[in-house]
């Protein structure tokens, strides 16, 4: 290994969080180094290149707000941007602010070890680089580690084995092939309609049916984009008052689903359906709080499924019965209608589980389904997965995965007791995935930057979460979640999709209140932190 390189800050990841963190750190005059496992910038938008990959937050809002010239000069082409367009945007940001020179690409962080003696973190990588940094910022993303589905015989499959989360950079030719898709989460909902346009036969292996609301995607009218840019400051301020990725341009109603009669309620749902996307869950203010209110929205979507699929047996298999929104709501283009195509088949593996993958397909019960290509849309080890795969050791050599053995514990989602000067961007215990991620990322990066500047200006060396404050925060996050319907089903919010992972609701519902709490902590001399 090379001799350690001394740094002020080491940033792990070159996605939206990592790029902005490096930009802010350089603005503070810090010697900063970014490390990224991929060969380029983009984070999740570098890796996820599957057919139909598209953001479920509108492009005019899923973008940085920190630079006025940047947001004025970039022109989005669609309401919901595709992966290639988002990647071009992030590459443009990297070039515009000359950020690439601060990153080491194709290098994966293996260990990060704190020393009380030096007051620094020693970080090693698989490219034999060694860094000694005052601060380490984990900008590793909430959905960045794919799950190995653990299906017997997977390694024996003779054809292409494609993960949606690690799709080949050179698009595979699926024309005329028999394709199997395992999973019906967001990436499957987006990719299945496009795969079905190319393949001769598509078999979808579904464990749990999903709710999907249409995107109603369209090209962005230049006049509409200009109108938004003319009042971008107002739009961004409204973004910071929203949760669950809902757009700030969506007409909203602050009323319970029970306060209106059936006719008004149905009209409101139709309006939300026609607007499309995640804002559907904001049609009324109690859809994620009250089971009876939620059921009115769920039944509305079930009726929409029945309208799009003609075979009653397929409708039954496609129809979700759980709370709508307890799992991430999917935003689709033609997903349900795809199952009306004669060459598309839906297999319910909750009733008849997959026994094994064979060289030529998948064995389900007594039936062997012949396949040429197998697509795994099996999700992510969310929120903690990337951190668990780095050997992070804090005071006394305690490993982060040991400290989190019963579930992740943070203070504000930003720091962990026993791990001084280690920051987590949109970590567990913060709103993160229940918001427009760019809003949460900018909020956290700005807080970290301001905190580091405060330490340096005050002649201080370290900041660390207090154990009592951390325990209180974890309890608070759990209490808030318990008032909602989020914990009512086995979602990746709970880690329920990963065998053996503790079931703890990881994100905090409610962004605006959270941002004020963080501001109050700072105003009260960083209450709950020890600065030394």
XYZ file of N, CA and C in Angstrom, residues 53-247:
585
model
N -35.576 3.079 -16.920
C -35.116 3.711 -15.681
C -35.382 5.205 -15.732
N -36.094 5.688 -14.744
C -36.571 7.066 -14.771
C -36.839 7.509 -13.326
N -36.611 8.774 -13.028
C -36.869 9.281 -11.689
C -38.374 9.414 -11.460
N -38.815 9.191 -10.219
C -40.239 9.325 -9.902
C -40.561 10.672 -9.256
N -39.597 11.595 -9.274
C -39.821 12.983 -8.894
C -39.590 13.832 -10.137
N -40.416 14.841 -10.351
C -40.321 15.629 -11.579
C -38.948 16.285 -11.717
N -38.445 16.281 -12.957
C -37.076 16.708 -13.222
C -36.810 18.149 -12.780
N -37.782 19.024 -12.941
C -37.583 20.416 -12.539
C -37.396 20.568 -11.035
N -37.757 19.518 -10.281
C -37.598 19.542 -8.826
C -36.512 18.582 -8.355
N -36.204 17.571 -9.190
C -35.144 16.619 -8.846
C -33.830 17.137 -9.435
N -33.350 18.230 -8.868
C -32.155 18.884 -9.378
C -31.633 19.818 -8.294
N -30.363 20.160 -8.415
C -29.735 21.003 -7.392
C -30.326 22.415 -7.384
N -30.367 22.990 -6.201
C -30.823 24.383 -6.055
C -29.714 25.304 -5.576
N -28.488 24.764 -5.361
C -27.454 25.555 -4.694
C -26.813 26.612 -5.589
N -27.021 26.512 -6.900
C -26.388 27.469 -7.800
C -27.418 27.987 -8.795
N -27.663 29.289 -8.767
C -28.703 29.872 -9.613
C -28.375 29.726 -11.097
N -27.122 29.945 -11.475
C -26.760 29.824 -12.889
C -26.965 28.396 -13.385
N -26.613 27.418 -12.556
C -26.797 26.017 -12.931
C -28.254 25.711 -13.202
N -29.139 26.087 -12.299
C -30.544 25.723 -12.479
C -31.203 26.516 -13.609
N -30.633 27.645 -13.970
C -31.179 28.405 -15.095
C -30.667 27.870 -16.429
N -29.437 27.402 -16.471
C -28.859 27.027 -17.757
C -29.236 25.619 -18.206
N -29.515 24.712 -17.255
C -29.813 23.337 -17.655
C -31.252 23.230 -18.148
N -31.438 22.593 -19.299
C -32.761 22.418 -19.889
C -33.159 20.947 -19.824
N -34.222 20.652 -19.082
C -34.746 19.290 -19.030
C -35.677 19.062 -20.224
N -35.703 17.828 -20.714
C -36.517 17.544 -21.908
C -37.858 16.904 -21.579
N -37.964 16.240 -20.389
C -39.191 15.532 -20.046
C -39.624 15.871 -18.628
N -40.912 15.639 -18.382
C -41.451 15.860 -17.043
C -40.723 14.987 -16.024
N -40.604 13.697 -16.331
C -39.835 12.768 -15.502
C -38.608 12.342 -16.298
N -37.449 12.735 -15.840
C -36.232 12.494 -16.608
C -35.826 11.028 -16.580
N -35.281 10.561 -17.695
C -34.746 9.213 -17.787
C -33.363 9.150 -17.147
N -32.912 7.927 -16.914
C -31.557 7.734 -16.370
C -30.481 8.384 -17.235
N -30.499 8.213 -18.558
C -29.437 8.854 -19.345
C -29.419 10.374 -19.195
N -30.598 10.986 -19.109
C -30.634 12.438 -18.994
C -30.141 12.891 -17.616
N -30.520 12.173 -16.565
C -30.046 12.536 -15.221
C -28.533 12.360 -15.138
N -28.025 11.291 -15.742
C -26.578 11.078 -15.736
C -25.865 12.195 -16.493
N -26.424 12.613 -17.632
C -25.819 13.741 -18.360
C -25.808 15.005 -17.500
N -26.878 15.204 -16.759
C -26.964 16.365 -15.869
C -25.861 16.322 -14.818
N -25.684 15.165 -14.166
C -24.674 15.053 -13.118
C -23.271 15.156 -13.701
N -23.065 14.648 -14.902
C -21.772 14.829 -15.566
C -21.529 16.306 -15.885
N -22.594 17.001 -16.283
C -22.492 18.436 -16.532
C -22.113 19.181 -15.244
N -22.735 18.802 -14.134
C -22.408 19.432 -12.846
C -20.938 19.177 -12.500
N -20.496 17.933 -12.680
C -19.108 17.586 -12.365
C -18.131 18.402 -13.209
N -18.452 18.586 -14.491
C -17.569 19.354 -15.372
C -17.652 20.847 -15.089
N -18.871 21.326 -14.849
C -19.062 22.762 -14.636
C -18.292 23.263 -13.421
N -18.226 22.424 -12.365
C -17.546 22.816 -11.137
C -16.191 22.113 -10.978
N -15.742 21.478 -12.065
C -14.417 20.836 -12.086
C -14.245 19.876 -10.902
N -15.243 19.009 -10.709
C -15.233 18.133 -9.539
C -14.491 16.823 -9.754
N -14.344 16.391 -10.999
C -13.743 15.069 -11.248
C -12.321 14.978 -10.698
N -11.582 16.079 -10.742
C -10.189 16.031 -10.283
C -10.071 15.721 -8.795
N -11.172 15.866 -8.063
C -11.149 15.564 -6.628
C -11.607 14.145 -6.317
N -11.843 13.331 -7.349
C -12.321 11.961 -7.131
C -11.330 10.928 -7.644
N -11.273 9.829 -6.939
C -10.554 8.635 -7.384
C -11.625 7.639 -7.784
N -11.778 7.393 -9.098
C -12.801 6.482 -9.599
C -12.256 5.059 -9.688
N -13.185 4.087 -9.743
C -12.785 2.692 -9.805
C -12.081 2.227 -8.556
N -12.422 2.832 -7.433
C -11.761 2.530 -6.163
C -12.834 2.385 -5.090
N -12.848 1.258 -4.421
C -13.878 0.972 -3.413
C -13.276 1.048 -2.016
N -13.918 1.797 -1.129
C -13.452 1.897 0.255
C -13.697 0.572 0.968
N -12.668 0.065 1.615
C -12.761 -1.201 2.346
C -12.875 -0.993 3.850
N -12.039 -0.098 4.396
C -12.032 0.110 5.848
C -11.937 1.590 6.168
N -12.468 1.930 7.337
C -12.312 3.277 7.905
C -12.145 3.097 9.408
N -10.997 3.495 9.938
C -10.663 3.214 11.332
C -10.271 4.503 12.042
N -10.925 4.759 13.171
C -10.659 5.971 13.945
C -9.519 5.750 14.925
N -8.686 6.778 15.100
C -7.617 6.740 16.098
C -7.797 7.895 17.069
N -7.971 7.583 18.349
C -8.027 8.628 19.363
C -6.684 9.352 19.479
N -5.617 8.621 19.187
C -4.279 9.185 19.334
C -4.017 10.291 18.313
N -4.400 10.033 17.077
C -4.140 11.026 16.018
C -5.340 11.939 15.770
N -6.528 11.514 16.227
C -7.736 12.278 15.938
C -8.089 12.254 14.473
N -7.777 11.144 13.812
C -8.024 11.032 12.376
C -8.572 9.643 12.027
N -9.183 9.600 10.870
C -9.647 8.349 10.296
C -8.622 7.839 9.278
N -8.280 6.562 9.375
C -7.460 5.922 8.350
C -8.394 5.132 7.443
N -8.365 5.439 6.166
C -9.274 4.836 5.193
C -8.453 4.095 4.150
N -8.811 2.825 3.898
C -8.121 2.034 2.880
C -9.099 1.645 1.771
N -8.555 1.361 0.598
C -9.370 1.005 -0.563
C -8.838 -0.256 -1.227
N -9.634 -0.784 -2.166
C -9.207 -1.989 -2.890
C -8.188 -1.667 -3.984
N -7.848 -0.393 -4.146
C -6.786 -0.017 -5.075
C -5.508 0.355 -4.311
N -5.460 -0.072 -3.054
C -4.276 0.091 -2.196
C -3.955 1.539 -1.853
N -4.944 2.416 -1.968
C -4.765 3.785 -1.502
C -5.053 3.838 -0.005
N -4.327 4.707 0.691
C -4.541 4.911 2.119
C -4.640 6.414 2.370
N -5.666 6.799 3.129
C -5.879 8.204 3.447
C -5.992 8.356 4.959
N -5.523 9.489 5.458
C -5.742 9.852 6.856
C -6.491 11.175 6.865
N -7.746 11.135 7.296
C -8.622 12.289 7.164
C -9.175 12.731 8.511
N -9.317 14.042 8.680
C -9.963 14.571 9.884
C -11.437 14.198 9.900
N -12.066 14.292 8.748
C -13.501 14.018 8.632
C -13.737 12.996 7.520
N -14.714 12.119 7.748
C -15.169 11.184 6.715
C -16.661 11.384 6.527
N -17.060 11.562 5.273
C -18.472 11.747 4.953
C -18.925 10.567 4.100
N -19.886 9.819 4.627
C -20.435 8.681 3.899
C -21.597 9.153 3.022
N -21.290 9.421 1.751
C -22.302 9.797 0.766
C -22.582 8.571 -0.094
N -22.912 7.478 0.573
C -22.966 6.162 -0.065
C -24.334 5.806 -0.638
N -25.329 6.652 -0.431
C -26.638 6.413 -1.033
C -27.504 5.475 -0.221
N -28.809 5.669 -0.366
C -29.774 4.837 0.370
C -30.138 3.567 -0.379
N -30.001 3.579 -1.696
C -30.357 2.410 -2.518
C -29.198 2.121 -3.455
N -28.129 1.569 -2.903
C -26.916 1.376 -3.693
C -26.345 -0.032 -3.626
N -26.889 -0.887 -2.769
C -26.375 -2.259 -2.658
C -27.473 -3.241 -3.040
N -27.342 -3.904 -4.203
C -28.368 -4.862 -4.636
C -28.419 -6.071 -3.718
N -29.593 -6.667 -3.644
C -29.775 -7.884 -2.852
C -29.526 -9.106 -3.727
N -28.742 -10.025 -3.224
C -28.638 -11.336 -3.851
C -29.898 -12.106 -3.463
N -30.734 -12.478 -4.430
C -32.020 -13.090 -4.069
C -31.901 -14.460 -3.425
N -30.724 -15.076 -3.474
C -30.530 -16.357 -2.796
C -31.349 -17.495 -3.367
N -31.597 -17.462 -4.687
C -32.367 -18.535 -5.332
C -31.420 -19.686 -5.666
N -31.797 -20.865 -5.282
C -30.963 -22.040 -5.541
C -30.727 -22.197 -7.033
N -29.482 -22.496 -7.389
C -29.143 -22.785 -8.777
C -28.918 -21.572 -9.649
N -28.935 -20.373 -9.066
C -28.816 -19.153 -9.867
C -27.540 -19.160 -10.706
N -26.479 -19.685 -10.122
C -25.187 -19.678 -10.814
C -25.133 -20.654 -11.983
N -26.141 -21.521 -12.097
C -26.128 -22.521 -13.179
C -26.804 -22.028 -14.451
N -27.459 -20.874 -14.396
C -28.220 -20.413 -15.555
C -27.290 -20.160 -16.734
N -27.652 -20.684 -17.900
C -26.792 -20.610 -19.081
C -26.870 -19.271 -19.820
N -27.994 -18.585 -19.712
C -28.181 -17.346 -20.469
C -27.708 -16.123 -19.717
N -27.910 -14.944 -20.294
C -27.567 -13.698 -19.598
C -28.356 -13.550 -18.301
N -27.648 -13.215 -17.233
C -28.247 -12.972 -15.920
C -28.073 -11.488 -15.636
N -29.171 -10.738 -15.660
C -29.117 -9.279 -15.617
C -29.777 -8.750 -14.356
N -29.033 -7.988 -13.565
C -29.602 -7.265 -12.427
C -30.032 -5.890 -12.921
N -31.247 -5.466 -12.591
C -31.655 -4.109 -12.985
C -30.718 -3.067 -12.377
N -30.211 -3.339 -11.175
C -29.350 -2.387 -10.475
C -27.913 -2.396 -10.974
N -27.562 -3.334 -11.836
C -26.209 -3.405 -12.404
C -26.322 -3.739 -13.890
N -27.210 -3.029 -14.573
C -27.494 -3.313 -15.979
C -26.252 -3.041 -16.822
N -25.984 -3.884 -17.838
C -24.785 -3.672 -18.675
C -24.803 -2.313 -19.355
N -23.622 -1.724 -19.506
C -23.522 -0.437 -20.190
C -23.808 -0.594 -21.684
N -23.516 -1.753 -22.205
C -23.883 -2.046 -23.584
C -25.209 -2.790 -23.566
N -26.259 -2.147 -24.061
C -27.619 -2.674 -23.950
C -27.729 -4.070 -24.560
N -28.167 -5.068 -23.780
C -28.342 -6.416 -24.332
C -29.517 -6.470 -25.304
N -29.383 -7.289 -26.326
C -30.448 -7.439 -27.320
C -31.423 -8.507 -26.842
N -32.627 -8.076 -26.473
C -33.649 -8.999 -25.975
C -34.648 -9.400 -27.062
N -34.402 -8.963 -28.285
C -35.346 -9.211 -29.373
C -35.561 -10.705 -29.583
N -36.822 -11.111 -29.523
C -37.171 -12.497 -29.797
C -36.810 -13.486 -28.719
N -36.394 -13.010 -27.555
C -35.982 -13.921 -26.486
C -37.127 -14.205 -25.521
N -36.931 -15.260 -24.730
C -37.850 -15.578 -23.629
C -37.214 -15.047 -22.350
N -37.863 -14.033 -21.760
C -37.274 -13.325 -20.627
C -38.079 -13.605 -19.363
N -37.375 -13.927 -18.296
C -37.993 -14.019 -16.980
C -37.589 -12.825 -16.139
N -38.555 -12.224 -15.443
C -38.273 -11.087 -14.563
C -38.697 -11.474 -13.151
N -37.760 -11.460 -12.231
C -38.049 -11.787 -10.835
C -38.171 -10.488 -10.053
N -39.364 -10.229 -9.515
C -39.604 -9.015 -8.737
C -40.612 -8.106 -9.398
N -41.338 -7.360 -8.584
C -42.330 -6.406 -9.104
C -42.276 -5.086 -8.337
N -41.059 -4.670 -7.962
C -40.875 -3.356 -7.356
C -40.720 -2.299 -8.429
N -40.163 -1.162 -8.055
C -40.124 -0.010 -8.952
C -39.365 -0.287 -10.241
N -38.184 -0.909 -10.146
C -37.405 -1.133 -11.366
C -38.105 -2.118 -12.289
N -38.796 -3.102 -11.720
C -39.556 -4.041 -12.549
C -40.745 -3.348 -13.200
N -41.445 -2.522 -12.428
C -42.611 -1.804 -12.953
C -42.205 -0.914 -14.130
N -41.027 -0.307 -14.040
C -40.560 0.551 -15.124
C -40.054 -0.244 -16.321
N -39.392 -1.365 -16.069
C -38.718 -2.077 -17.157
C -39.602 -3.088 -17.881
N -40.559 -3.705 -17.194
C -41.351 -4.776 -17.805
C -42.075 -4.327 -19.079
N -42.732 -3.163 -19.110
C -43.390 -2.769 -20.360
C -42.435 -2.660 -21.544
N -41.210 -2.167 -21.315
C -40.252 -2.040 -22.406
C -39.645 -3.375 -22.791
N -39.398 -4.227 -21.799
C -38.911 -5.569 -22.109
C -39.934 -6.322 -22.949
N -41.211 -6.133 -22.610
C -42.288 -6.831 -23.338
C -42.400 -6.364 -24.785
N -41.939 -5.151 -25.078
C -41.972 -4.669 -26.458
C -40.942 -5.377 -27.326
N -39.901 -5.935 -26.709
C -38.799 -6.533 -27.476
C -38.840 -8.063 -27.457
N -39.212 -8.615 -26.326
C -39.090 -10.061 -26.133
C -40.235 -10.821 -26.803
N -39.955 -12.092 -27.119
C -40.997 -12.954 -27.680
C -41.941 -13.438 -26.599
N -41.421 -13.609 -25.384
C -42.231 -14.048 -24.243
C -41.628 -13.480 -22.969
N -42.493 -13.022 -22.073
C -42.046 -12.471 -20.792
C -42.827 -13.163 -19.684
N -42.097 -13.713 -18.724
C -42.716 -14.308 -17.540
C -42.271 -13.511 -16.323
N -43.237 -12.961 -15.596
C -42.951 -12.163 -14.414
C -43.233 -13.006 -13.179
N -42.241 -13.117 -12.329
C -42.361 -13.900 -11.100
C -42.607 -12.924 -9.946
N -43.822 -12.924 -9.454
C -44.259 -11.945 -8.452
C -44.496 -12.598 -7.103
N -43.897 -11.994 -6.062
C -44.180 -12.455 -4.701
C -45.305 -11.627 -4.087
N -45.198 -10.290 -4.203
C -46.206 -9.396 -3.632
C -46.631 -8.393 -4.692
N -47.920 -8.285 -4.990
C -48.361 -7.275 -5.973
C -48.119 -5.871 -5.455
N -47.978 -4.952 -6.399
C -47.597 -3.591 -6.033
C -48.619 -2.582 -6.523
N -48.707 -1.473 -5.811
C -49.521 -0.350 -6.271
C -48.684 0.516 -7.212
N -49.269 0.912 -8.321
C -48.589 1.816 -9.247
C -49.568 2.885 -9.714
N -49.079 4.091 -9.805
C -49.850 5.244 -10.274
C -49.190 5.733 -11.557
N -49.959 6.099 -12.573
C -49.351 6.495 -13.842
C -48.507 7.761 -13.728
N -47.414 7.785 -14.503
C -46.543 8.961 -14.511
C -47.126 10.088 -15.352
N -47.864 9.711 -16.406
C -48.319 10.711 -17.388
C -47.133 11.559 -17.830
N -46.053 10.870 -18.161
C -44.861 11.585 -18.601
C -45.113 12.258 -19.951
N -44.374 13.319 -20.203
C -44.542 14.074 -21.449
C -43.319 14.951 -21.653
N -43.100 15.394 -22.900
C -42.029 16.374 -23.116
C -42.345 17.668 -22.368
N -41.312 18.323 -21.884
C -41.517 19.589 -21.174
C -41.655 20.723 -22.187
N -42.734 21.438 -22.063
C -42.954 22.598 -22.915
C -41.968 23.703 -22.516
N -41.290 24.314 -23.488
C -40.317 25.367 -23.157
C -40.914 26.513 -22.355
N -42.158 26.867 -22.643
C -42.796 27.954 -21.897
C -43.035 27.561 -20.444
N -43.428 26.289 -20.234
C -43.628 25.806 -18.865
C -42.319 25.839 -18.086
N -41.245 25.380 -18.727
C -39.949 25.365 -18.059
C -39.482 26.785 -17.740
N -39.702 27.701 -18.672
C -39.308 29.088 -18.442
C -40.095 29.704 -17.293
N -41.386 29.349 -17.207
C -42.221 29.875 -16.130
C -41.742 29.382 -14.773
N -41.342 28.107 -14.708
C -40.812 27.558 -13.452
C -39.518 28.260 -13.082
N -38.634 28.434 -14.065
C -37.335 29.051 -13.783
C -37.486 30.505 -13.344
N -38.539 31.144 -13.789
C -38.755 32.536 -13.402
C -39.085 32.668 -11.920
N -39.569 31.578 -11.314
C -39.906 31.617 -9.885
C -39.278 30.425 -9.148
N -38.057 30.087 -9.564
C -37.405 28.914 -8.982
C -37.222 29.042 -7.467
N -36.918 30.232 -7.000
C -36.717 30.401 -5.557
C -37.981 30.028 -4.789
N -39.117 30.437 -5.305
C -40.399 30.108 -4.678
C -40.657 28.604 -4.720
N -40.353 27.984 -5.859
C -40.546 26.540 -6.008
C -39.662 25.763 -5.046
N -38.398 26.174 -4.950
C -37.469 25.466 -4.060
C -37.911 25.614 -2.601
N -38.380 26.760 -2.226
C -38.870 26.946 -0.854
C -40.042 26.022 -0.581
N -40.924 25.867 -1.562
C -42.061 24.962 -1.404
C -41.591 23.509 -1.327
N -40.556 23.156 -2.087
C -39.989 21.800 -2.028
C -39.584 21.428 -0.608
N -39.036 22.397 0.099
C -38.519 22.115 1.447
C -39.627 21.944 2.475
N -40.857 22.137 2.036
C -42.005 21.937 2.921
C -42.789 20.677 2.550
N -42.216 19.856 1.675
C -42.929 18.681 1.189
C -42.276 17.406 1.709
N -43.066 16.339 1.756
C -42.550 15.018 2.101
C -42.981 14.016 1.029
N -42.413 12.823 1.116
C -42.778 11.686 0.273
C -42.604 12.002 -1.208
N -41.661 12.869 -1.525
C -41.359 13.136 -2.915
C -42.446 13.866 -3.666
N -43.478 14.346 -2.974
C -44.586 15.016 -3.650
C -44.114 16.324 -4.248
N -44.611 16.627 -5.435
C -44.198 17.829 -6.121
C -44.857 19.066 -5.531
